[in-house]
Short mmCIF file of C-alpha atoms in Angstrom, two decimals:
data_model
loop_
_atom_site.label_atom_id
_atom_site.label_comp_id
_atom_site.label_asym_id
_atom_site.label_seq_id
_atom_site.Cartn_x
_atom_site.Cartn_y
_atom_site.Cartn_z
CA MET F 1 124.20 1.96 -71.96
CA PRO F 2 122.41 1.43 -75.23
CA ASP F 3 118.95 3.32 -75.52
CA GLY F 4 117.09 0.24 -76.39
CA THR F 5 116.94 0.55 -79.96
CA GLY F 6 120.47 -1.04 -80.21
CA ALA F 7 122.09 2.48 -81.01
CA PRO F 8 124.99 3.47 -78.65
CA PRO F 9 124.11 6.40 -76.33
CA PHE F 10 124.36 10.03 -77.71
CA LEU F 11 127.76 11.72 -76.54
CA PRO F 12 127.19 15.41 -75.61
CA TYR F 13 130.50 17.43 -75.70
CA GLY F 14 130.46 17.63 -72.03
CA ARG F 15 128.71 16.24 -69.02
CA GLN F 16 129.00 16.33 -65.02
CA SER F 17 130.08 13.23 -63.06
CA ILE F 18 127.74 12.93 -60.02
CA ASP F 19 128.22 9.81 -57.83
CA GLU F 20 126.62 8.50 -54.65
CA ALA F 21 129.14 10.32 -52.51
CA ASP F 22 127.99 13.65 -54.04
CA LEU F 23 124.40 12.88 -53.51
CA ARG F 24 125.07 12.10 -49.86
CA ALA F 25 126.95 15.24 -49.12
CA VAL F 26 124.41 17.32 -50.77
CA ALA F 27 121.67 15.50 -48.67
CA ASP F 28 123.61 15.99 -45.42
CA ALA F 29 123.88 19.68 -46.21
CA LEU F 30 120.13 20.04 -46.76
CA ARG F 31 119.62 18.41 -43.32
CA GLY F 32 122.04 20.62 -41.58
CA ASP F 33 121.46 23.99 -39.90
CA PHE F 34 122.78 26.13 -42.66
CA LEU F 35 121.88 26.21 -46.20
CA THR F 36 123.93 29.32 -47.03
CA THR F 37 126.51 31.53 -45.16
CA GLY F 38 127.38 28.57 -43.09
CA PRO F 39 130.76 26.62 -42.30
CA LEU F 40 130.80 24.76 -45.61
CA VAL F 41 131.81 27.82 -47.41
CA ASP F 42 134.81 28.37 -45.21
CA ARG F 43 135.73 24.48 -45.46
CA PHE F 44 135.38 24.48 -49.24
CA GLU F 45 137.49 27.68 -49.59
CA ARG F 46 140.32 26.21 -47.40
CA ALA F 47 140.32 22.86 -49.17
CA PHE F 48 140.65 24.46 -52.48
CA ALA F 49 143.21 26.98 -51.56
CA GLU F 50 145.22 23.90 -50.03
CA LYS F 51 144.70 22.04 -53.12
CA VAL F 52 146.17 24.48 -55.47
CA GLY F 53 148.75 25.83 -53.04
CA ALA F 54 147.47 29.40 -52.58
CA ALA F 55 147.11 31.16 -49.37
CA GLU F 56 143.38 32.18 -49.89
CA ALA F 57 140.28 31.30 -51.70
CA VAL F 58 137.13 33.04 -52.05
CA ALA F 59 133.92 31.12 -53.12
CA CYS F 60 131.15 32.90 -55.34
CA GLY F 61 128.22 32.10 -57.52
CA ASN F 62 130.09 31.41 -60.84
CA GLY F 63 133.22 32.10 -62.89
CA SER F 64 131.90 35.39 -64.27
CA HIS F 65 131.39 36.56 -60.49
CA ALA F 66 135.09 35.38 -59.86
CA LEU F 67 136.27 37.51 -62.56
CA HIS F 68 134.29 40.48 -61.66
CA LEU F 69 135.20 40.12 -57.96
CA ALA F 70 138.92 39.89 -58.79
CA TYR F 71 138.82 42.89 -61.19
CA LYS F 72 137.12 45.11 -58.71
CA ALA F 73 139.24 43.93 -55.69
CA ALA F 74 142.35 44.66 -58.04
CA GLY F 75 141.26 48.38 -57.92
CA LEU F 76 140.18 48.56 -61.65
CA GLN F 77 139.09 52.06 -62.41
CA PRO F 78 136.98 53.48 -65.50
CA GLY F 79 139.19 53.93 -68.39
CA ASP F 80 141.82 51.52 -67.14
CA ALA F 81 143.01 49.13 -69.99
CA VAL F 82 142.55 45.38 -69.58
CA VAL F 83 144.28 43.13 -71.97
CA VAL F 84 142.16 39.93 -72.94
CA PRO F 85 142.70 37.27 -75.43
CA ALA F 86 140.05 37.30 -78.33
CA VAL F 87 139.48 33.62 -77.84
CA THR F 88 137.66 33.25 -74.66
CA PHE F 89 134.13 33.31 -73.09
CA VAL F 90 132.66 36.77 -73.32
CA ALA F 91 132.86 37.00 -69.41
CA THR F 92 136.66 37.60 -69.52
CA ALA F 93 135.94 41.01 -71.08
CA SER F 94 132.55 41.75 -69.98
CA SER F 95 133.30 41.41 -66.30
CA ALA F 96 136.15 44.02 -66.56
CA ALA F 97 133.83 46.26 -68.58
CA TYR F 98 131.35 46.32 -65.71
CA GLU F 99 134.05 48.49 -63.95
CA GLY F 100 134.39 50.84 -66.95
CA ALA F 101 137.57 49.38 -68.21
CA GLN F 102 138.59 49.65 -71.81
CA ILE F 103 139.06 46.21 -73.25
CA VAL F 104 142.15 45.65 -75.39
CA PHE F 105 141.88 42.39 -77.31
CA SER F 106 145.09 40.50 -77.87
CA ASP F 107 145.52 37.98 -80.73
CA VAL F 108 146.43 34.25 -79.98
CA ASP F 109 148.36 31.50 -81.24
CA PRO F 110 146.34 30.01 -84.22
CA VAL F 111 146.99 26.59 -83.36
CA SER F 112 146.61 26.49 -79.54
CA GLY F 113 144.22 29.55 -79.30
CA LEU F 114 146.27 30.82 -76.34
CA MET F 115 147.73 34.29 -75.60
CA THR F 116 151.28 34.20 -75.98
CA PRO F 117 153.94 36.73 -74.86
CA GLU F 118 154.30 37.73 -78.60
CA THR F 119 150.47 38.44 -78.94
CA LEU F 120 150.56 40.42 -75.54
CA ALA F 121 153.48 42.48 -76.53
CA GLU F 122 151.35 43.31 -79.87
CA ALA F 123 148.31 44.25 -77.88
CA LEU F 124 150.41 46.50 -75.60
CA ARG F 125 151.50 48.54 -78.64
CA ARG F 126 147.95 49.32 -79.30
CA VAL F 127 146.90 50.49 -75.82
CA ASP F 128 147.15 54.26 -76.95
CA GLY F 129 148.64 55.72 -73.78
CA ARG F 130 146.10 54.30 -71.68
CA ARG F 131 147.03 52.83 -68.24
CA VAL F 132 147.17 49.04 -68.60
CA ARG F 133 146.01 47.88 -65.18
CA ILE F 134 145.29 44.20 -65.74
CA VAL F 135 146.53 41.34 -68.03
CA ALA F 136 144.10 38.54 -68.15
CA PRO F 137 145.44 35.49 -69.79
CA VAL F 138 143.07 32.48 -70.47
CA HIS F 139 144.15 28.68 -70.03
CA LEU F 140 141.85 27.81 -72.82
CA ALA F 141 140.49 24.04 -72.67
CA GLY F 142 142.68 23.49 -69.50
CA ALA F 143 146.01 24.16 -71.29
CA PRO F 144 148.32 26.54 -69.46
CA CYS F 145 149.61 29.77 -71.09
CA ASP F 146 153.18 30.75 -70.96
CA LEU F 147 152.41 32.58 -67.63
CA ALA F 148 155.97 33.15 -66.61
CA ASN F 149 156.73 35.36 -69.80
CA ILE F 150 153.48 36.86 -69.92
CA SER F 151 153.85 37.91 -66.18
CA ARG F 152 157.15 39.50 -67.07
CA LEU F 153 155.75 41.65 -69.75
CA ALA F 154 152.63 42.78 -67.61
CA GLU F 155 155.24 43.56 -64.94
CA ARG F 156 157.10 45.94 -67.25
CA VAL F 157 153.98 48.12 -67.98
CA GLY F 158 152.95 47.94 -64.37
CA ALA F 159 150.03 45.71 -64.91
CA ALA F 160 148.87 42.87 -62.71
CA VAL F 161 147.92 39.59 -63.94
CA ILE F 162 144.68 38.00 -63.16
CA GLU F 163 144.45 34.23 -64.67
CA ASP F 164 141.17 33.19 -66.18
CA ALA F 165 141.62 29.52 -65.05
CA CYS F 166 137.89 28.86 -65.67
CA HIS F 167 138.85 26.00 -67.62
CA ALA F 168 141.84 24.79 -65.62
CA ALA F 169 141.13 23.47 -62.17
CA GLY F 170 143.53 20.84 -61.72
CA THR F 171 146.05 22.06 -64.41
CA VAL F 172 149.86 21.73 -63.55
CA ALA F 173 151.82 24.23 -65.87
CA PRO F 174 155.45 23.94 -66.30
CA GLU F 175 156.02 26.49 -63.60
CA GLY F 176 153.52 24.92 -61.16
CA VAL F 177 149.93 24.45 -60.14
CA THR F 178 147.57 26.67 -61.78
CA GLY F 179 145.87 28.91 -59.17
CA ASP F 180 148.88 28.84 -56.72
CA CYS F 181 149.31 32.70 -57.85
CA ALA F 182 152.99 32.42 -57.73
CA ARG F 183 153.15 34.42 -61.10
CA SER F 184 149.83 36.15 -60.69
CA LEU F 185 147.85 38.47 -58.40
CA MET F 186 144.68 36.28 -58.58
CA ALA F 187 143.33 33.32 -60.55
CA CYS F 188 139.60 32.75 -61.35
CA PHE F 189 137.90 29.40 -61.56
CA SER F 190 134.51 28.04 -62.71
CA PHE F 191 132.55 24.96 -61.48
CA HIS F 192 130.01 24.88 -64.35
CA PRO F 193 128.60 21.32 -64.84
CA VAL F 194 130.85 20.73 -67.74
CA LYS F 195 133.90 21.77 -66.07
CA THR F 196 136.51 19.50 -64.29
CA LEU F 197 134.68 19.77 -60.97
CA THR F 198 131.18 21.05 -60.40
CA THR F 199 129.10 22.85 -57.76
CA CYS F 200 126.04 23.20 -60.27
CA GLU F 201 127.05 26.64 -60.77
CA GLY F 202 130.01 28.29 -58.90
CA GLY F 203 133.32 29.96 -58.98
CA MET F 204 136.55 30.60 -56.84
CA VAL F 205 139.13 33.22 -56.83
CA THR F 206 142.52 32.25 -55.40
CA THR F 207 145.33 34.68 -54.07
CA ASN F 208 148.14 34.87 -51.79
CA ASP F 209 147.04 38.44 -50.61
CA ARG F 210 144.87 38.32 -47.54
CA ALA F 211 143.73 41.83 -47.64
CA LEU F 212 142.23 41.16 -51.48
CA ALA F 213 140.61 38.16 -50.27
CA GLU F 214 138.84 39.73 -47.48
CA ARG F 215 137.71 42.59 -49.93
CA MET F 216 136.25 39.98 -52.25
CA ARG F 217 134.48 38.45 -49.37
CA ARG F 218 132.90 41.80 -48.52
CA LEU F 219 132.08 42.53 -52.13
CA ARG F 220 130.39 39.03 -52.64
CA THR F 221 127.93 40.03 -49.69
CA GLN F 222 126.77 43.63 -50.75
CA GLY F 223 130.19 45.12 -49.50
CA ILE F 224 129.00 44.44 -45.74
CA THR F 225 131.27 43.54 -42.83
CA ARG F 226 130.12 42.02 -39.56
CA GLU F 227 133.93 42.00 -38.30
CA ALA F 228 134.05 44.33 -35.07
CA GLY F 229 137.56 45.25 -35.72
CA ASP F 230 136.38 46.78 -39.25
CA PHE F 231 133.68 48.81 -37.77
CA LEU F 232 133.73 52.65 -38.35
CA LEU F 233 130.81 53.82 -36.50
CA ASP F 234 131.92 53.17 -32.78
CA ASP F 235 129.11 54.90 -31.27
CA ASP F 236 126.45 52.79 -32.73
CA ALA F 237 128.53 49.67 -33.23
CA PHE F 238 129.44 49.20 -29.45
CA ASP F 239 127.79 49.22 -26.26
CA GLY F 240 130.05 48.95 -23.15
CA GLY F 241 132.93 48.01 -25.23
CA GLU F 242 131.20 44.84 -26.86
CA ALA F 243 130.05 45.02 -30.43
CA ASN F 244 126.36 44.94 -30.68
CA PRO F 245 125.21 41.61 -32.06
CA TRP F 246 123.14 43.01 -34.75
CA TRP F 247 125.51 45.41 -36.03
CA HIS F 248 126.98 45.40 -39.68
CA GLU F 249 128.35 47.99 -41.90
CA GLN F 250 128.50 48.45 -45.60
CA HIS F 251 131.84 49.65 -46.71
CA ASP F 252 131.73 48.86 -50.40
CA LEU F 253 129.23 48.85 -53.11
CA GLY F 254 129.12 45.22 -53.54
CA PHE F 255 126.97 42.38 -54.97
CA ASN F 256 125.11 39.13 -54.11
CA TYR F 257 127.76 36.77 -55.41
CA ARG F 258 127.50 34.08 -52.70
CA LEU F 259 127.78 30.50 -53.00
CA SER F 260 125.65 28.40 -50.85
CA ASP F 261 126.61 25.79 -48.29
CA VAL F 262 124.61 23.10 -50.29
CA GLN F 263 126.85 23.90 -53.38
CA CYS F 264 129.92 23.87 -51.40
CA ALA F 265 129.05 20.40 -49.90
CA LEU F 266 128.92 19.25 -53.53
CA GLY F 267 132.23 21.20 -54.35
CA LEU F 268 134.16 19.34 -51.36
CA SER F 269 132.93 15.99 -52.50
CA GLN F 270 133.84 16.74 -56.11
CA LEU F 271 137.22 18.18 -54.88
CA SER F 272 138.24 14.81 -53.39
CA ARG F 273 137.89 13.36 -56.77
CA LEU F 274 139.59 16.18 -58.82
CA ASP F 275 142.79 13.94 -59.29
CA ALA F 276 140.75 11.23 -60.74
CA PHE F 277 138.80 13.30 -62.80
CA VAL F 278 141.89 14.82 -64.32
CA ALA F 279 143.55 11.43 -64.86
CA ARG F 280 140.52 10.15 -66.73
CA ARG F 281 140.28 13.19 -68.99
CA ALA F 282 143.98 12.87 -69.80
CA ALA F 283 143.57 9.15 -70.52
CA LEU F 284 140.62 9.87 -72.80
CA VAL F 285 142.62 12.69 -74.66
CA ALA F 286 145.50 10.25 -75.12
CA LEU F 287 143.15 7.83 -76.81
CA TYR F 288 141.75 10.68 -78.95
CA ARG F 289 145.26 11.66 -80.15
CA GLU F 290 145.97 7.85 -81.06
CA ALA F 291 142.93 7.75 -82.99
CA LEU F 292 143.09 10.98 -84.65
CA ALA F 293 146.68 10.61 -85.84
CA PRO F 294 145.94 9.00 -89.19
CA LEU F 295 143.67 12.06 -90.02
CA ALA F 296 146.44 14.47 -90.05
CA PRO F 297 146.91 16.99 -91.66
CA LEU F 298 143.05 17.26 -92.23
CA VAL F 299 142.37 16.85 -88.55
CA THR F 300 145.11 17.79 -85.99
CA VAL F 301 145.44 18.33 -82.18
CA ALA F 302 147.46 21.01 -80.87
CA PRO F 303 150.58 20.29 -78.58
CA TYR F 304 150.63 21.75 -75.04
CA ALA F 305 153.05 22.30 -72.30
CA GLY F 306 152.64 20.93 -68.66
CA ARG F 307 149.87 18.68 -67.54
CA PRO F 308 146.55 20.19 -68.54
CA ALA F 309 143.25 19.21 -66.80
CA TRP F 310 141.54 18.95 -70.04
CA HIS F 311 138.22 20.74 -69.90
CA LEU F 312 137.73 20.53 -73.81
CA MET F 313 138.89 18.09 -76.47
CA GLN F 314 139.63 20.68 -79.22
CA VAL F 315 140.65 19.60 -82.73
CA ARG F 316 141.51 21.69 -85.60
CA ILE F 317 139.80 20.74 -88.91
CA ASP F 318 140.63 21.87 -92.40
CA PHE F 319 137.09 22.42 -93.40
CA GLU F 320 137.91 23.83 -96.70
CA ALA F 321 140.17 20.86 -97.65
CA ALA F 322 137.37 18.43 -96.47
CA GLY F 323 134.87 20.14 -98.89
CA LEU F 324 132.57 20.56 -96.03
CA SER F 325 131.23 23.56 -93.79
CA ARG F 326 131.69 23.25 -89.97
CA ARG F 327 127.85 23.16 -89.94
CA GLU F 328 127.69 20.26 -92.17
CA VAL F 329 130.13 18.37 -90.16
CA MET F 330 128.57 18.94 -86.83
CA ALA F 331 125.17 17.96 -88.18
CA GLY F 332 126.79 14.66 -89.60
CA LEU F 333 128.30 13.92 -86.27
CA LYS F 334 124.94 14.73 -84.46
CA ALA F 335 123.28 12.26 -86.79
CA ARG F 336 125.78 9.72 -85.72
CA GLY F 337 125.15 10.38 -81.88
CA VAL F 338 128.19 12.66 -81.38
CA GLY F 339 127.70 16.09 -80.01
CA THR F 340 129.99 18.93 -80.62
CA GLN F 341 130.46 22.69 -79.90
CA VAL F 342 132.51 25.47 -80.90
CA HIS F 343 134.85 27.27 -78.21
CA TYR F 344 134.84 30.25 -79.13
CA ILE F 345 133.52 32.77 -81.49
CA PRO F 346 136.34 35.34 -81.09
CA VAL F 347 134.93 38.17 -78.74
CA HIS F 348 136.32 41.08 -80.86
CA ARG F 349 133.99 39.93 -83.46
CA GLN F 350 130.85 40.18 -81.29
CA PRO F 351 128.44 43.07 -82.25
CA TYR F 352 128.77 44.65 -78.75
CA TRP F 353 132.45 44.94 -79.06
CA ARG F 354 132.68 45.75 -82.64
CA ALA F 355 130.48 48.87 -81.86
CA ARG F 356 132.91 50.02 -79.22
CA ASN F 357 136.31 48.88 -80.48
CA GLY F 358 135.86 49.07 -84.26
CA GLU F 359 136.93 46.55 -86.67
CA LEU F 360 140.16 44.86 -85.51
CA ALA F 361 142.40 42.41 -87.51
CA LEU F 362 143.44 39.41 -85.26
CA PRO F 363 144.56 36.95 -87.71
CA GLY F 364 145.51 34.20 -85.22
CA ALA F 365 142.09 34.34 -83.48
CA ASP F 366 140.44 34.45 -86.83
CA ALA F 367 142.41 31.18 -87.98
CA PHE F 368 142.04 29.34 -84.77
CA TYR F 369 138.20 29.91 -84.91
CA ALA F 370 137.92 28.95 -88.64
CA ARG F 371 139.06 25.36 -87.76
CA THR F 372 138.26 24.69 -84.24
CA LEU F 373 135.74 22.09 -83.11
CA SER F 374 135.20 20.62 -79.64
CA LEU F 375 134.58 16.80 -79.42
CA PRO F 376 132.82 14.97 -76.53
CA LEU F 377 135.12 14.84 -73.33
CA PHE F 378 133.90 13.94 -69.87
CA PRO F 379 134.76 11.29 -67.36
CA ALA F 380 131.83 8.82 -67.91
CA MET F 381 133.08 8.11 -71.34
CA ALA F 382 134.03 4.48 -72.05
CA ASP F 383 137.52 3.57 -73.38
CA ASP F 384 136.18 2.83 -76.74
CA ASP F 385 134.17 6.27 -76.98
CA PRO F 386 137.17 8.43 -78.51
CA ALA F 387 137.52 5.85 -81.38
CA ARG F 388 133.68 5.64 -81.85
CA VAL F 389 133.78 9.51 -82.14
CA VAL F 390 136.87 9.56 -84.62
CA GLU F 391 135.16 6.86 -86.71
CA ALA F 392 132.02 9.14 -87.08
CA LEU F 393 134.36 11.85 -87.97
CA LYS F 394 136.00 9.98 -90.70
CA ALA F 395 132.60 8.92 -92.01
CA VAL F 396 131.35 12.49 -92.08
CA LEU F 397 134.71 13.77 -93.71
CA GLY F 398 134.62 10.96 -96.19
CA ALA F 399 131.24 12.16 -97.51
CA ARG F 400 131.51 14.95 -100.07
CA PRO F 401 128.58 16.96 -101.23
#
């Protein structure tokens, strides 16, 4: 709706979609007996696992928690190497570093920003004899990696694959639904407000390994178990053959990474709309592609495999050819009511990682970063909004200093 001045509304790069059913679900949870550690957590886990085709799903506080739980449950040890693409959110790397891992950054395809079998192979040649424990490909913007060939390479060096699918709830890759873990040990999701579905903040790990799932459930609750079959201190735990009702045991050094029942209520409601969210985002991306086509080669959109659940509308802009800096383009779009963002500054460039890994030449990541810009994409956008955004972009690129 216009803001009363006659100007169209400002379009942020991303925004949640909350409807009356979501509000009712949350209100019902607030009226219930459990605000946390109750039955809605289990319901959300089972529903999400069924949706993606995995045997198990473990809910947690956010996508970073999901990554950390997965890395720790996989047995990551200090000094182990974890291969992470340079173009990602920092949590893909830092969640492994919490366990003392050595991060090896892989380059990415300069057009898509994705880890490829070729960039993974190059990274594996730089591990310097360290044990490669985990390879963590990222499905950037919701676009699937070549998981089949990445998994084959990882298997050759004895590494597990843990998918960073924080952008990819609802993505269907050529080989199957993202999160079914047919070619990985685990997959990690985020439910931040700008993601395909939201629980305000929240995360999920899927796996087909029940033992891993149970370990993650302990880890998210301070490493504590209340299952009588797991108790080790029989003399204290049992009285007359029955487990004492107050008894619990800490078996791991864990965390408070729980997701509340209120958030899971929202997650269940949102999950029922996931297919609609994915379809709407795909329709908007198609409108963008059509409107952007005349701007090539100054502005281009990368081709992708499968059926992505688009989290981001990333375009590549040749800022040098346009005679404008990225800052100038972003400022010009903002003045015209269009919000944008950059996903991401390559992680190997960050001061923390430079201090530990030294200077690293990753030309694909640098080339992707130099031209990338994320345009508005969220389900509540109108059909004519992509054209409006592109017209604003044309106006900005047509202005020369």
